[in-house]
Amino acid sequence: MTVTPYQSRLREGPYGFADLLHAEWTKFRTVRGWIIAVIVGGLAIAAFALAPGQQGSCNVSSCTAPVGPGGEEVSDSFYFVHQPLSGNGSITVRVASLTGEIPVLTQRAAMRDGLVPWAKAGIIIKASTSPGSAYAAMMVTGSHGVRMQDDFTQDMPGLPGAVSATSPRWLRLTRSGDTITGYDSADGTHWAQVGTATLAGLPQVAQVGLFTTSPGYLQTSLGEASVSGGPSVATGVFDHVGLSWPSGAWAGDNVGGGGGSPGGTAGSSRAADTFTITGTGDIAPVVAGGGGAGVTIAQTLVGTFAGLIVLVVAAAMFMTAEYRRRLILVTLTAAPRRGRVLAAKAVIIGTVTFAAGLVSAAIAVVLGQRVLRGNGAYVYPASLLTQVRVIVGTAAVLAVAAVIAVAIGTILRRGIGAVAVVVMVIVLPYMFTVAAPILPVGPADWLLRLTPAAGFAIQQTLVQYPQVTNTYTAASGYYPLPPWAGLAVLCAWAALALSLAVFLLRRRDA
Amino acid sequence: MRRAPARGTRRADPEYAGHALHAEWTKARTAGGTIWLLLAIIATTIAVGSAVATATRCPAAGCGQDPARVSLSGIDLGQAVVAILAVLAISGEYGTGLILFTLTAIPRRTTMLAAKAAILTGLVTVAGTLAVLGSLLAGRLILPGHGFIPAHGYPLLSLADGSYLRAAAGSVLYLILVGLLGLGVATAIRDSAVAIGIVLGLLYLFPVAAAAVANPHWQRHLEQIAPMSAGLAIQVTTGLRGMPISPWAGLGVLAAWAAGAMLAGGLLLRVRDA
C-alpha cells in the first residue's frame, strides 16, 4: 500500500497582487488601534463642522444678496435714470466725465477725491428695476476703460483710457429681440462694436437709461493680509442722449436700496440736455474676502486637518510597525517583489482613508451648511456638482496624504519621522498661507503651488472675477491653482515619495 | 522579615539624582539622532525665519508688520523638531525596550523623568538660543533693506531693546516648554508616532481651527487657550493692545499645557508597568 504524502492545499508562491492586497487588508483590519484611528479621524472631520462657533461674520443686509440670472449671488445697486423701451431700439450717450470720492480710512465718515478702479457710468438695458434681473450695459470705468458687461459675470473690453472733458466716450446699446449689441466711439462718428449679449427671456418692455455706481474702496496692508475699506461714490456726467424712439419721461431710482450710500448723495440732476448722476454700489457678482462677508462650504471642512493628522499617524504606523516588529522579514519573504508589497499597502491605506474621508466629508458639508445657516451665516452657494467635487476631493486629499505617510514611513522606517514630515509639509504651509498668514501674497501663492498643501485647492468653491476688485488671496478662499491642478500637485508629491520608497525598499536590507 | 522597597532607602539622596542626570546625559549624548535633531532645530528655525524676512516688505510707516515676529517665524517649524527630540527622549526607550534597564537602574521613576526633563531642557536651551540669535541676526541684516527702517518706525533689531529681548528670551522659553509638552505626552502615550501626532495636533490644529471660526468671541477664546497661539504672543512687539492675550500670560498658558502633560506623564509612569 502506498501512502499519499501530505500536500499543502495552499498555493505556492509567487502570490498574485490580489493575495498581497488580502494580506495587507488583514494586517490593517486586525490592529484595533488603526481601526479606531480611522473612526476617530472620520469623527473629527464631522465634529468640527457641527461644533459651536461655526458662524459667519456678515450683518443682516449683506446676508441676503439678490440672485443673478446665472444663479450666483450678486450685488446690484446703482442709481438709474430710465424709461421703458418697448421692443427693439437703441440708446446713445456721450459720457463727459467720471469723478468720485473714496473714504479717508483714518477719519470716520470723511471722504476725499478719488475714483475706485471699477467705478461705472454708462447706459444699460435691464429687464426690470428689481435687483438681480438680466441686463446688458456699456460703461466707462475708473481705470479699466470702456467695458461692455452683461448678466453680472460677462465682461468685454472696449476703448482703453480714462474719460475726461477732452477725451469723452460715446456709448451705444442696440436691442434686437434678445440680442443686445454694444458699441463705443471716441468722437460720435466712428463706431466700433464691443460685443453682443444674449439675454434669454428679456421682456418686451425693458427699462433703458443711464446709470452710475461705485463699488467699495479697498486698501490692503500687511502684504494683503489685512484689508480695510469703505463705500465710495462716483458721479458721471452724460450729454448728447439719443434715443431711437420718442422720449418719454425719465424716472430716477436708486436700484438695490442704496442704503449704504455715504451721506445719501446718490441721485441725479438735469440741466438742459446734461444729466449728472451720482451712485454707489456695484453691478457685479458677490465675492468673498475683503469685498464679501460670507463663508464658503470649505469652512465646514476645517476638521480635515484633525482627521488628516489622525489618519496619517495610522498610515505611517501601518508601514513602520512592520519594521518595529520585524514583520517586514516575513512580509518580504512571502512576497519577494518588494515594490508590489508597497503598492498593496498604498492601495489598502488609500482605500480605507478615502472611504472614511468620503463619509465624514459628506456629513460635514451637508450638515455643516445647515448649522452655518442656522446660525445666521451667509454661505456662498455652490452647485451640487461643486459640492460633490469638494467632498470627493477632500477624501482624495486624505487618501493621498495617507499614501505619502506610508511612503515616508518606508523611507525613514520610523513612525515619528513619517508623521512629523507629513504634518510639516502639508499642514504647515497651509498655516503659513491660509490659516495664520505670515507670508505676503506672492510667496504664499508659490507655497500653495509647489508644496503638498496645494491639494487643499480642491476645497475652493469661489470664482475670481477680474471685473471685481477684491483681495483674491488664499486666506480668503482663492487658491492660486484650480481645484484639480492643486490635487495633481499633491499626487505628484505622492508619486515622488512612493518612487523613492520603492527604490530604497529594493536597495536596502529589510 | 520583609525589606522596605528600594525606593524608600534612597529618599533625598542628591547623589542619586546626579547619577540619573549623568545616565540621561550619556544616553542623549550617544544616541545617533540627538546631534542631528539639535542642528535641525537651529537650521530650520533660521532658514524659515530668513525666508519669511526676505519675502516681507514694509513699504511705508504704519505697514503693521512686526519685525520680531517676522524674524522669529522659523520657530513655527523649529518647534516641530523640538517636539521630535522630546518625544524620542522617552519613547525611543519604549521602542527598543531600553526603558526596562533604565527603570531597573533608576527605580524612582519621577527622578528618571525629572532627569530626562532636565537634560532635554538643557539641550533645547542651547539649540534654541543659537536658533533665536541666528534668526534675529538674519532679521537684522535682511529687514532694514526691506523698509524696516527708523523712518517707518522700526529701529534696528537689537537685544538692548526691551521688547525684542522679551521676544528673543521668550522664544527660547517657548521651545523649552514645547519640549516639556512633548516629553509629557510621550511619557503618557509611549508610542512615538502617536505621541508626535498628538503634540503636533495640539500645536497646529488650534490656529487652523481659530482661523476658520468666524465668530470673533470663539476665535479669541481659542487663541487664548491654544498652546501655540497663546505661547507665541511672547514674540509680539507691535500692536500688543489688539492681542487676545498678553505676552507673558500667553507663555503661561503654554507652561500650563506643558505642566499638565508632564503631570499626566509622570502619574502614568508611576502607576503603570513599564
Tab-separated table of C-alpha atoms in Angstrom, chain A residues 48 52-57 221-223 295 299 302 305-306 309 313 317 324 414-416 419-420 423-424 427-428 430-432 435 438-440 443, chain B residues 48 52 55-56 63-65 69 73 76-77 80 84 87-88 95 191-194 196-197 200-201 204-205 207-209 211-215 218 228:
chain	number	residue	atom	x	y	z
A	48	PHE	CA	-15.625	70.261	13.610
A	52	PRO	CA	-20.470	75.664	18.112
A	53	GLY	CA	-18.872	78.852	16.882
A	54	GLN	CA	-19.395	77.916	13.241
A	55	GLN	CA	-20.761	81.262	12.194
A	56	GLY	CA	-20.405	83.851	9.542
A	57	SER	CA	-19.366	87.425	10.157
A	221	SER	CA	-1.790	96.239	4.151
A	222	LEU	CA	0.395	93.560	5.708
A	223	GLY	CA	1.040	92.232	2.202
A	295	VAL	CA	-18.368	81.915	4.296
A	299	GLN	CA	-15.418	76.224	6.331
A	302	VAL	CA	-11.877	72.673	8.872
A	305	PHE	CA	-6.736	68.826	9.456
A	306	ALA	CA	-7.600	66.973	12.644
A	309	ILE	CA	-3.199	64.035	11.437
A	313	VAL	CA	-0.443	58.518	12.189
A	317	MET	CA	2.384	53.035	11.602
A	324	ARG	CA	9.320	47.745	14.620
A	414	ARG	CA	10.381	55.456	11.843
A	415	GLY	CA	6.764	56.310	12.550
A	416	ILE	CA	7.628	59.543	14.334
A	419	VAL	CA	4.189	61.656	10.926
A	420	ALA	CA	6.301	64.758	11.550
A	423	VAL	CA	2.402	67.220	9.049
A	424	MET	CA	5.229	69.654	8.307
A	427	VAL	CA	-0.309	71.373	7.439
A	428	LEU	CA	2.465	73.919	7.983
A	430	TYR	CA	-1.382	75.776	4.855
A	431	MET	CA	-0.975	77.507	8.201
A	432	PHE	CA	1.638	79.945	6.893
A	435	ALA	CA	-4.915	79.945	8.469
A	438	ILE	CA	2.510	85.450	7.899
A	439	LEU	CA	3.768	85.492	4.307
A	440	PRO	CA	2.905	88.185	1.749
A	443	PRO	CA	5.375	83.950	-1.766
B	48	VAL	CA	12.381	79.717	7.665
B	52	VAL	CA	9.943	84.952	5.648
B	55	ALA	CA	9.640	87.827	1.491
B	56	THR	CA	8.321	90.600	3.744
B	63	CYS	CA	2.594	98.865	7.466
B	64	GLY	CA	1.674	96.895	10.562
B	65	GLN	CA	4.479	94.348	10.337
B	69	ARG	CA	7.575	88.062	14.775
B	73	SER	CA	8.690	82.911	12.448
B	76	ASP	CA	6.751	77.758	13.939
B	77	LEU	CA	8.683	74.991	12.188
B	80	ALA	CA	8.168	70.554	15.446
B	84	ILE	CA	10.520	65.143	17.813
B	87	VAL	CA	9.194	62.531	22.107
B	88	LEU	CA	12.220	60.436	21.164
B	95	GLY	CA	10.649	51.342	21.188
B	191	ASP	CA	4.303	55.198	21.167
B	192	SER	CA	6.384	57.772	19.313
B	193	ALA	CA	4.224	58.090	16.182
B	194	VAL	CA	1.027	58.584	18.168
B	196	ILE	CA	4.157	63.212	17.841
B	197	GLY	CA	0.742	63.203	16.177
B	200	LEU	CA	1.773	68.485	16.529
B	201	GLY	CA	-2.021	68.321	16.558
B	204	TYR	CA	-1.048	73.292	14.817
B	205	LEU	CA	-4.757	72.456	14.934
B	207	PRO	CA	-4.586	78.094	14.930
B	208	VAL	CA	-6.178	76.387	11.909
B	209	ALA	CA	-9.481	75.981	13.754
B	211	ALA	CA	-8.863	80.914	11.609
B	212	ALA	CA	-11.901	79.035	10.339
B	213	VAL	CA	-14.198	80.034	13.170
B	214	ALA	CA	-15.693	83.325	12.113
B	215	ASN	CA	-17.280	84.130	15.465
B	218	TRP	CA	-14.871	81.964	19.935
B	228	MET	CA	0.908	77.733	20.072
